[in-house]
PDB file of C-alpha atoms and ligand atoms in Angstrom:
ATOM      1  CA  MET A1129     -19.692  43.405-158.746  1.00 91.00           C
ATOM      2  CA  ILE A1130     -18.383  40.940-156.565  1.00 95.00           C
ATOM      3  CA  THR A1131     -18.057  41.961-153.037  1.00 96.00           C
ATOM      4  CA  LYS A1132     -17.420  40.537-149.360  1.00 97.00           C
ATOM      5  CA  THR A1133     -21.210  41.134-148.746  1.00 97.00           C
ATOM      6  CA  SER A1134     -22.083  39.759-151.880  1.00 98.00           C
ATOM      7  CA  PRO A1135     -23.992  36.415-151.279  1.00 98.00           C
ATOM      8  CA  ILE A1136     -23.393  32.250-151.926  1.00 98.00           C
ATOM      9  CA  ALA A1137     -25.449  30.640-153.631  1.00 98.00           C
ATOM     10  CA  VAL A1138     -26.388  26.982-153.092  1.00 98.00           C
ATOM     11  CA  VAL A1139     -29.224  25.402-155.202  1.00 98.00           C
ATOM     12  CA  ASP A1140     -30.295  21.639-155.156  1.00 98.00           C
ATOM     13  CA  SER A1141     -33.602  20.556-156.638  1.00 98.00           C
ATOM     14  CA  GLY A1142     -34.924  20.800-153.590  1.00 97.00           C
ATOM     15  CA  MET A1143     -34.395  20.244-149.528  1.00 96.00           C
ATOM     16  CA  GLY A1144     -31.562  18.620-149.776  1.00 97.00           C
ATOM     17  CA  GLY A1145     -28.722  21.056-149.860  1.00 98.00           C
ATOM     18  CA  ILE A1146     -30.213  22.261-146.636  1.00 97.00           C
ATOM     19  CA  THR A1147     -28.041  19.823-145.325  1.00 97.00           C
ATOM     20  CA  VAL A1148     -25.377  21.800-146.786  1.00 98.00           C
ATOM     21  CA  LEU A1149     -26.380  25.343-146.651  1.00 98.00           C
ATOM     22  CA  LYS A1150     -26.521  24.084-142.515  1.00 97.00           C
ATOM     23  CA  LYS A1151     -23.297  23.679-142.780  1.00 97.00           C
ATOM     24  CA  LEU A1152     -21.810  26.429-144.359  1.00 98.00           C
ATOM     25  CA  HIS A1153     -24.080  28.697-141.668  1.00 97.00           C
ATOM     26  CA  ARG A1154     -22.038  26.976-139.110  1.00 97.00           C
ATOM     27  CA  ILE A1155     -19.082  27.981-140.180  1.00 97.00           C
ATOM     28  CA  MET A1156     -19.540  31.317-141.668  1.00 98.00           C
ATOM     29  CA  PRO A1157     -22.966  32.345-139.848  1.00 98.00           C
ATOM     30  CA  ASN A1158     -21.821  36.003-141.232  1.00 98.00           C
ATOM     31  CA  GLU A1159     -22.546  35.430-145.139  1.00 98.00           C
ATOM     32  CA  ASN A1160     -25.287  35.702-146.678  1.00 98.00           C
ATOM     33  CA  TYR A1161     -27.213  33.263-148.180  1.00 98.00           C
ATOM     34  CA  ILE A1162     -29.632  32.671-151.446  1.00 98.00           C
ATOM     35  CA  TYR A1163     -30.706  28.947-151.466  1.00 98.00           C
ATOM     36  CA  PHE A1164     -31.797  27.986-154.097  1.00 98.00           C
ATOM     37  CA  GLY A1165     -34.675  24.630-153.991  1.00 98.00           C
ATOM     38  CA  ASP A1166     -35.882  23.978-158.278  1.00 97.00           C
ATOM     39  CA  SER A1167     -38.099  21.570-156.296  1.00 96.00           C
ATOM     40  CA  ALA A1168     -40.825  21.831-159.529  1.00 95.00           C
ATOM     41  CA  ASN A1169     -37.761  19.996-161.106  1.00 96.00           C
ATOM     42  CA  SER A1170     -37.292  17.891-158.997  1.00 96.00           C
ATOM     43  CA  PRO A1171     -36.400  14.377-158.730  1.00 97.00           C
ATOM     44  CA  TYR A1172     -33.469  15.041-160.373  1.00 98.00           C
ATOM     45  CA  GLY A1173     -31.756  11.420-159.847  1.00 97.00           C
ATOM     46  CA  THR A1174     -34.270   9.870-162.365  1.00 96.00           C
ATOM     47  CA  LYS A1175     -34.182  12.198-164.771  1.00 97.00           C
ATOM     48  CA  THR A1176     -31.270  11.466-167.559  1.00 97.00           C
ATOM     49  CA  LYS A1177     -27.300  13.630-167.610  1.00 97.00           C
ATOM     50  CA  GLU A1178     -28.593  15.404-170.420  1.00 97.00           C
ATOM     51  CA  GLN A1179     -31.676  17.484-169.052  1.00 98.00           C
ATOM     52  CA  ILE A1180     -29.670  17.689-165.321  1.00 98.00           C
ATOM     53  CA  ARG A1181     -27.036  19.545-167.217  1.00 98.00           C
ATOM     54  CA  GLU A1182     -29.075  22.081-168.708  1.00 98.00           C
ATOM     55  CA  ILE A1183     -31.580  22.369-165.823  1.00 98.00           C
ATOM     56  CA  THR A1184     -28.193  22.775-163.282  1.00 98.00           C
ATOM     57  CA  VAL A1185     -26.010  25.125-165.770  1.00 98.00           C
ATOM     58  CA  ALA A1186     -29.320  27.532-166.126  1.00 98.00           C
ATOM     59  CA  LEU A1187     -29.577  27.907-162.652  1.00 98.00           C
ATOM     60  CA  VAL A1188     -26.185  28.195-161.620  1.00 98.00           C
ATOM     61  CA  GLU A1189     -25.881  31.335-164.015  1.00 98.00           C
ATOM     62  CA  ARG A1190     -28.967  32.485-162.748  1.00 98.00           C
ATOM     63  CA  MET A1191     -27.398  32.824-159.543  1.00 98.00           C
ATOM     64  CA  MET A1192     -24.135  34.373-160.951  1.00 98.00           C
ATOM     65  CA  LYS A1193     -25.999  36.834-162.730  1.00 98.00           C
ATOM     66  CA  ARG A1194     -27.476  37.827-159.725  1.00 97.00           C
ATOM     67  CA  GLY A1195     -23.952  38.065-157.816  1.00 98.00           C
ATOM     68  CA  ALA A1196     -23.285  35.715-155.766  1.00 98.00           C
ATOM     69  CA  LYS A1197     -19.500  35.357-155.390  1.00 98.00           C
ATOM     70  CA  SER A1198     -19.685  31.521-155.464  1.00 98.00           C
ATOM     71  CA  VAL A1199     -22.320  29.194-156.598  1.00 98.00           C
ATOM     72  CA  VAL A1200     -22.470  25.482-154.297  1.00 98.00           C
ATOM     73  CA  ILE A1201     -24.423  22.950-156.438  1.00 98.00           C
ATOM     74  CA  ALA A1202     -25.389  21.068-153.135  1.00 98.00           C
ATOM     75  CA  CYS A1203     -27.051  17.674-155.420  1.00 98.00           C
ATOM     76  CA  ASN A1204     -24.059  15.291-156.195  1.00 98.00           C
ATOM     77  CA  THR A1205     -26.815  14.553-159.182  1.00 98.00           C
ATOM     78  CA  ALA A1206     -26.154  17.654-160.285  1.00 98.00           C
ATOM     79  CA  THR A1207     -22.091  18.014-159.900  1.00 98.00           C
ATOM     80  CA  SER A1208     -22.009  14.831-161.556  1.00 97.00           C
ATOM     81  CA  ALA A1209     -23.993  15.878-164.292  1.00 97.00           C
ATOM     82  CA  ALA A1210     -22.985  19.421-164.853  1.00 97.00           C
ATOM     83  CA  ALA A1211     -19.719  20.244-162.677  1.00 97.00           C
ATOM     84  CA  GLU A1212     -17.453  19.568-164.694  1.00 96.00           C
ATOM     85  CA  TYR A1213     -18.762  21.704-167.781  1.00 97.00           C
ATOM     86  CA  LEU A1214     -18.995  24.917-165.315  1.00 98.00           C
ATOM     87  CA  ARG A1215     -15.673  24.205-164.733  1.00 98.00           C
ATOM     88  CA  GLU A1216     -14.537  24.839-168.183  1.00 98.00           C
ATOM     89  CA  LYS A1217     -17.071  26.940-168.481  1.00 98.00           C
ATOM     90  CA  TYR A1218     -16.191  29.694-166.313  1.00 98.00           C
ATOM     91  CA  PRO A1219     -12.535  28.453-165.458  1.00 97.00           C
ATOM     92  CA  ASP A1220     -11.909  31.467-162.724  1.00 96.00           C
ATOM     93  CA  TYR A1221     -15.344  31.229-161.390  1.00 98.00           C
ATOM     94  CA  PRO A1222     -15.448  29.140-157.482  1.00 98.00           C
ATOM     95  CA  PHE A1223     -17.266  26.528-157.806  1.00 98.00           C
ATOM     96  CA  VAL A1224     -18.048  23.805-155.068  1.00 98.00           C
ATOM     97  CA  GLY A1225     -19.542  20.667-156.220  1.00 98.00           C
ATOM     98  CA  LEU A1226     -20.357  17.505-153.766  1.00 97.00           C
ATOM     99  CA  GLU A1227     -19.534  14.116-154.272  1.00 94.00           C
ATOM    100  CA  PRO A1228     -20.188  11.065-152.039  1.00 97.00           C
ATOM    101  CA  ALA A1229     -17.489  10.665-149.619  1.00 97.00           C
ATOM    102  CA  LEU A1230     -15.545   6.938-151.062  1.00 98.00           C
ATOM    103  CA  LYS A1231     -12.638   8.219-149.719  1.00 97.00           C
ATOM    104  CA  PRO A1232     -13.452   8.561-146.567  1.00 97.00           C
ATOM    105  CA  ALA A1233     -15.587   5.566-146.448  1.00 98.00           C
ATOM    106  CA  ALA A1234     -12.790   3.035-148.079  1.00 98.00           C
ATOM    107  CA  LEU A1235      -9.978   4.558-145.418  1.00 97.00           C
ATOM    108  CA  SER A1236     -11.899   3.793-142.294  1.00 97.00           C
ATOM    109  CA  SER A1237     -10.730   0.613-141.666  1.00 96.00           C
ATOM    110  CA  LYS A1238      -9.310  -2.261-143.545  1.00 96.00           C
ATOM    111  CA  TRP A1239     -11.063  -3.336-146.535  1.00 96.00           C
ATOM    112  CA  PRO A1240     -13.858  -2.661-145.375  1.00 98.00           C
ATOM    113  CA  ARG A1241     -17.101  -3.276-146.769  1.00 98.00           C
ATOM    114  CA  VAL A1242     -18.856   0.144-147.894  1.00 98.00           C
ATOM    115  CA  LEU A1243     -22.911   0.098-148.527  1.00 98.00           C
ATOM    116  CA  VAL A1244     -23.488   4.135-150.918  1.00 98.00           C
ATOM    117  CA  LEU A1245     -26.797   5.093-151.432  1.00 98.00           C
ATOM    118  CA  ALA A1246     -27.049   7.180-153.908  1.00 98.00           C
ATOM    119  CA  THR A1247     -29.069   8.832-156.670  1.00 98.00           C
ATOM    120  CA  PRO A1248     -29.638   6.250-160.210  1.00 98.00           C
ATOM    121  CA  LEU A1249     -27.929   9.356-162.110  1.00 97.00           C
ATOM    122  CA  THR A1250     -25.112   9.289-159.156  1.00 97.00           C
ATOM    123  CA  LEU A1251     -24.424   5.686-159.612  1.00 98.00           C
ATOM    124  CA  ARG A1252     -24.525   5.119-163.403  1.00 96.00           C
ATOM    125  CA  GLU A1253     -22.233   8.403-163.620  1.00 95.00           C
ATOM    126  CA  GLU A1254     -18.641   8.507-164.467  1.00 94.00           C
ATOM    127  CA  LYS A1255     -17.755  10.665-162.144  1.00 94.00           C
ATOM    128  CA  PHE A1256     -18.724   8.239-159.398  1.00 97.00           C
ATOM    129  CA  ASN A1257     -17.323   5.828-161.605  1.00 97.00           C
ATOM    130  CA  LYS A1258     -14.287   7.367-161.694  1.00 96.00           C
ATOM    131  CA  LEU A1259     -14.305   7.812-158.377  1.00 96.00           C
ATOM    132  CA  MET A1260     -14.589   4.336-156.837  1.00 97.00           C
ATOM    133  CA  ALA A1261     -12.507   3.235-159.297  1.00 97.00           C
ATOM    134  CA  ARG A1262      -9.543   5.166-157.448  1.00 97.00           C
ATOM    135  CA  PHE A1263     -10.323   3.722-153.930  1.00 97.00           C
ATOM    136  CA  GLU A1264     -11.892  -0.160-155.301  1.00 95.00           C
ATOM    137  CA  GLY A1265      -8.065  -1.551-154.252  1.00 94.00           C
ATOM    138  CA  GLU A1266      -8.630  -0.124-150.410  1.00 96.00           C
ATOM    139  CA  ALA A1267     -12.520  -0.936-150.563  1.00 98.00           C
ATOM    140  CA  GLU A1268     -15.733  -3.642-151.344  1.00 98.00           C
ATOM    141  CA  PHE A1269     -18.283  -0.793-152.937  1.00 98.00           C
ATOM    142  CA  ILE A1270     -22.139  -1.836-152.723  1.00 98.00           C
ATOM    143  CA  LYS A1271     -23.723   0.416-155.377  1.00 98.00           C
ATOM    144  CA  LEU A1272     -27.633   1.115-153.844  1.00 98.00           C
ATOM    145  CA  PRO A1273     -29.964   3.528-155.971  1.00 98.00           C
ATOM    146  CA  ALA A1274     -32.958   5.759-153.499  1.00 98.00           C
ATOM    147  CA  PRO A1275     -34.343   7.021-155.075  1.00 96.00           C
ATOM    148  CA  GLU A1276     -38.002   7.045-153.653  1.00 97.00           C
ATOM    149  CA  LEU A1277     -35.644   8.302-150.359  1.00 98.00           C
ATOM    150  CA  VAL A1278     -35.545  11.583-152.088  1.00 97.00           C
ATOM    151  CA  GLY A1279     -39.723  11.684-152.437  1.00 96.00           C
ATOM    152  CA  PHE A1280     -40.235  11.428-148.690  1.00 97.00           C
ATOM    153  CA  VAL A1281     -37.872  14.089-148.173  1.00 96.00           C
ATOM    154  CA  GLU A1282     -39.457  16.169-150.691  1.00 95.00           C
ATOM    155  CA  ARG A1283     -42.944  15.970-149.296  1.00 94.00           C
ATOM    156  CA  GLY A1284     -41.208  15.635-145.255  1.00 93.00           C
ATOM    157  CA  GLU A1285     -42.511  12.322-144.939  1.00 95.00           C
ATOM    158  CA  VAL A1286     -39.229  10.697-143.778  1.00 95.00           C
ATOM    159  CA  GLU A1287     -40.652   9.473-140.139  1.00 92.00           C
ATOM    160  CA  THR A1288     -43.732   8.048-142.053  1.00 96.00           C
ATOM    161  CA  GLN A1289     -44.234   4.467-141.851  1.00 96.00           C
ATOM    162  CA  GLN A1290     -44.520   3.877-145.662  1.00 97.00           C
ATOM    163  CA  CYS A1291     -40.496   5.039-145.856  1.00 98.00           C
ATOM    164  CA  THR A1292     -39.484   2.958-142.515  1.00 97.00           C
ATOM    165  CA  GLU A1293     -40.958   0.391-144.642  1.00 97.00           C
ATOM    166  CA  TYR A1294     -39.285   1.413-148.062  1.00 98.00           C
ATOM    167  CA  LEU A1295     -36.057   1.653-146.161  1.00 98.00           C
ATOM    168  CA  GLU A1296     -35.670  -1.783-144.246  1.00 97.00           C
ATOM    169  CA  ARG A1297     -36.872  -2.873-147.869  1.00 98.00           C
ATOM    170  CA  ILE A1298     -33.846  -1.685-149.879  1.00 98.00           C
ATOM    171  CA  LEU A1299     -31.404  -2.641-146.736  1.00 98.00           C
ATOM    172  CA  GLU A1300     -32.251  -5.666-145.440  1.00 96.00           C
ATOM    173  CA  PRO A1301     -29.984  -7.112-147.330  1.00 96.00           C
ATOM    174  CA  TYR A1302     -27.215  -5.200-145.447  1.00 97.00           C
ATOM    175  CA  ALA A1303     -28.926  -4.620-141.717  1.00 95.00           C
ATOM    176  CA  ASP A1304     -27.420  -6.261-138.935  1.00 83.00           C
ATOM    177  CA  HIS A1305     -23.648  -5.161-139.597  1.00 83.00           C
ATOM    178  CA  LYS A1306     -22.950  -6.963-142.918  1.00 94.00           C
ATOM    179  CA  VAL A1307     -21.785  -3.606-143.777  1.00 97.00           C
ATOM    180  CA  ASP A1308     -19.245  -1.573-141.884  1.00 98.00           C
ATOM    181  CA  ALA A1309     -20.547   1.965-143.415  1.00 98.00           C
ATOM    182  CA  VAL A1310     -23.072   3.680-146.009  1.00 98.00           C
ATOM    183  CA  VAL A1311     -22.372   6.322-147.987  1.00 98.00           C
ATOM    184  CA  LEU A1312     -24.991   8.709-147.847  1.00 98.00           C
ATOM    185  CA  GLY A1313     -24.370  10.441-151.332  1.00 98.00           C
ATOM    186  CA  CYS A1314     -27.149  12.471-152.186  1.00 98.00           C
ATOM    187  CA  THR A1315     -27.676  15.446-149.955  1.00 98.00           C
ATOM    188  CA  HIS A1316     -31.654  14.522-149.013  1.00 98.00           C
ATOM    189  CA  PHE A1317     -30.363  11.650-147.442  1.00 98.00           C
ATOM    190  CA  PRO A1318     -28.927  12.706-144.307  1.00 97.00           C
ATOM    191  CA  PHE A1319     -32.138  13.577-143.087  1.00 96.00           C
ATOM    192  CA  ALA A1320     -32.912   9.891-142.954  1.00 97.00           C
ATOM    193  CA  ARG A1321     -29.807   9.749-141.010  1.00 96.00           C
ATOM    194  CA  LYS A1322     -30.352   8.310-137.691  1.00 95.00           C
ATOM    195  CA  PRO A1323     -33.761   5.205-139.620  1.00 96.00           C
ATOM    196  CA  VAL A1324     -31.020   4.422-142.004  1.00 97.00           C
ATOM    197  CA  GLN A1325     -28.721   3.974-139.066  1.00 96.00           C
ATOM    198  CA  GLN A1326     -30.717   2.186-137.079  1.00 95.00           C
ATOM    199  CA  ILE A1327     -31.882  -0.041-139.954  1.00 96.00           C
ATOM    200  CA  LEU A1328     -27.889  -1.097-140.722  1.00 96.00           C
ATOM    201  CA  GLY A1329     -26.510  -0.924-137.324  1.00 95.00           C
ATOM    202  CA  GLU A1330     -25.592   1.263-134.866  1.00 94.00           C
ATOM    203  CA  GLU A1331     -21.576   0.713-134.812  1.00 95.00           C
ATOM    204  CA  VAL A1332     -21.977   1.117-139.098  1.00 97.00           C
ATOM    205  CA  LEU A1333     -20.202   4.095-139.473  1.00 98.00           C
ATOM    206  CA  VAL A1334     -21.730   7.324-141.650  1.00 98.00           C
ATOM    207  CA  PHE A1335     -19.918   9.299-144.635  1.00 98.00           C
ATOM    208  CA  GLU A1336     -21.762  12.581-145.996  1.00 97.00           C
ATOM    209  CA  GLY A1337     -20.186  15.690-147.813  1.00 96.00           C
ATOM    210  CA  SER A1338     -21.743  18.241-146.438  1.00 97.00           C
ATOM    211  CA  MET A1339     -19.157  19.602-144.439  1.00 97.00           C
ATOM    212  CA  GLY A1340     -16.368  18.769-146.869  1.00 97.00           C
ATOM    213  CA  ALA A1341     -18.231  20.629-149.112  1.00 98.00           C
ATOM    214  CA  ALA A1342     -18.454  24.044-147.082  1.00 98.00           C
ATOM    215  CA  LYS A1343     -15.507  24.122-146.122  1.00 98.00           C
ATOM    216  CA  GLN A1344     -14.497  24.415-149.230  1.00 98.00           C
ATOM    217  CA  CYS A1345     -16.525  26.506-150.588  1.00 98.00           C
ATOM    218  CA  GLN A1346     -14.675  28.774-147.283  1.00 98.00           C
ATOM    219  CA  ARG A1347     -10.859  27.842-148.313  1.00 98.00           C
ATOM    220  CA  LEU A1348     -11.762  29.095-151.947  1.00 98.00           C
ATOM    221  CA  LEU A1349     -13.142  32.175-150.872  1.00 98.00           C
ATOM    222  CA  GLU A1350     -10.281  32.891-148.219  1.00 98.00           C
ATOM    223  CA  ALA A1351      -7.828  32.306-151.255  1.00 98.00           C
ATOM    224  CA  ARG A1352      -9.721  35.314-153.182  1.00 97.00           C
ATOM    225  CA  GLY A1353      -9.725  37.389-150.546  1.00 98.00           C
ATOM    226  CA  LEU A1354     -13.833  37.271-150.451  1.00 98.00           C
ATOM    227  CA  LEU A1355     -14.766  36.028-146.833  1.00 98.00           C
ATOM    228  CA  ASN A1356     -17.427  38.237-145.284  1.00 98.00           C
ATOM    229  CA  ASP A1357     -15.596  40.040-142.340  1.00 95.00           C
ATOM    230  CA  SER A1358     -19.244  41.596-140.804  1.00 95.00           C
ATOM    231  CA  GLN A1359     -19.533  40.980-137.296  1.00 93.00           C
ATOM    232  CA  GLN A1360     -23.083  40.007-137.759  1.00 96.00           C
ATOM    233  CA  GLU A1361     -25.010  37.227-139.094  1.00 96.00           C
ATOM    234  CA  GLY A1362     -25.617  37.323-142.589  1.00 97.00           C
ATOM    235  CA  ILE A1363     -29.438  36.589-144.111  1.00 97.00           C
ATOM    236  CA  ILE A1364     -30.337  33.542-145.971  1.00 98.00           C
ATOM    237  CA  SER A1365     -32.554  34.279-148.290  1.00 98.00           C
ATOM    238  CA  PHE A1366     -35.024  31.087-149.205  1.00 97.00           C
ATOM    239  CA  GLU A1367     -35.718  30.627-152.890  1.00 97.00           C
ATOM    240  CA  ASN A1368     -37.667  27.366-155.143  1.00 97.00           C
ATOM    241  CA  SER A1369     -39.285  27.075-158.106  1.00 97.00           C
ATOM    242  CA  ASP A1370     -42.049  25.377-156.804  1.00 96.00           C
ATOM    243  CA  ASP A1371     -43.365  28.521-153.925  1.00 94.00           C
ATOM    244  CA  SER A1372     -45.678  26.394-152.337  1.00 94.00           C
ATOM    245  CA  LYS A1373     -41.784  24.843-151.163  1.00 94.00           C
ATOM    246  CA  ILE A1374     -40.279  28.031-149.236  1.00 95.00           C
ATOM    247  CA  GLU A1375     -41.872  28.119-145.896  1.00 94.00           C
ATOM    248  CA  GLN A1376     -40.535  24.243-146.021  1.00 94.00           C
ATOM    249  CA  CYS A1377     -37.039  24.322-146.693  1.00 94.00           C
ATOM    250  CA  ILE A1378     -36.911  26.966-143.312  1.00 95.00           C
ATOM    251  CA  ALA A1379     -39.336  24.309-141.772  1.00 94.00           C
ATOM    252  CA  MET A1380     -36.538  21.827-142.546  1.00 94.00           C
ATOM    253  CA  PHE A1381     -33.620  24.361-142.556  1.00 95.00           C
ATOM    254  CA  GLY A1382     -34.231  24.828-138.513  1.00 92.00           C
ATOM    255  CA  CYS A1383     -35.133  21.504-137.155  1.00 83.00           C
ATOM    256  CA  GLY A1384     -32.409  19.233-135.949  1.00 71.00           C
ATOM    257  CA  ASP A1385     -29.089  18.577-136.658  1.00 70.00           C
ATOM    258  CA  VAL A1386     -28.491  16.540-140.126  1.00 80.00           C
TER     259      VAL A1386
HETATM  260  N1  DGL B2497     -30.416  15.917-153.718  1.00 55.07           N
HETATM  261  C1  DGL B2497     -29.618  15.346-154.834  1.00 55.07           C
HETATM  262  C2  DGL B2497     -27.852  14.765-154.894  1.00 55.07           C
HETATM  263  O1  DGL B2497     -26.899  14.826-154.013  1.00 55.07           O
HETATM  264  C3  DGL B2497     -30.765  14.826-155.383  1.00 55.07           C
HETATM  265  C4  DGL B2497     -32.130  14.568-155.432  1.00 55.07           C
HETATM  266  C5  DGL B2497     -33.320  14.326-156.691  1.00 55.07           C
HETATM  267  O2  DGL B2497     -32.898  13.095-157.107  1.00 55.07           O
HETATM  268  O3  DGL B2497     -33.902  15.291-157.051  1.00 55.07           O
HETATM  269  O4  DGL B2497     -27.782  13.313-155.302  1.00 55.07           O
END
């Protein structure tokens, strides 16, 4: 049975969803969480929509069976492949998905040039292209797939020379203020926020959806009377389809602000 003390499940292809877990924990520290990183199937962003839908539905249903009171699909790629299907199948269940933060970026100034960094699957999906069409009258969008950045984050190699060189290579055409804003449309990417900002220019505005998703989860639970009213800090249980990655998940949860 689902109660106020039931956990919130947060799922991702690996380390990325930790950026969302951190925000959830910041605004709802007394909740209990299961963080499930699916590192054995990572990366999601270079697979087909059908593969990711199957993987995501199985993972989400596992969390529902374990009594999670909400499942946060803390992955833009998995959300674009499976959220609509899951919402249709379980219309009353409080799912939270992630989508690239195009709206605040588009409205951040007059006709901004907005660079959108995400996985190849997210950028080619209908969900993303519909969202982009809604704001095309407000901004110029440039789509930039960055699949290798997922691997650098997964391996904890964001601060290496190879990662810097990769980012310099793909961001070079937009460096030195050639864009006004950048959307980090993959939950792994806030871990690389610093080098991205350095290359694009310090005035470039950076947008990502983790706090929006955390607040949406809070609203959904509040509306159902399911917020945990305990005064004590909750428990976070870290799980991974690749056991050898659990310690890294814990370390990344504990590392600076993302
Ligand atoms: N973290 C995921 C996202 O937000 C994708 C990473 C992957 O390709 O596995 O899109």
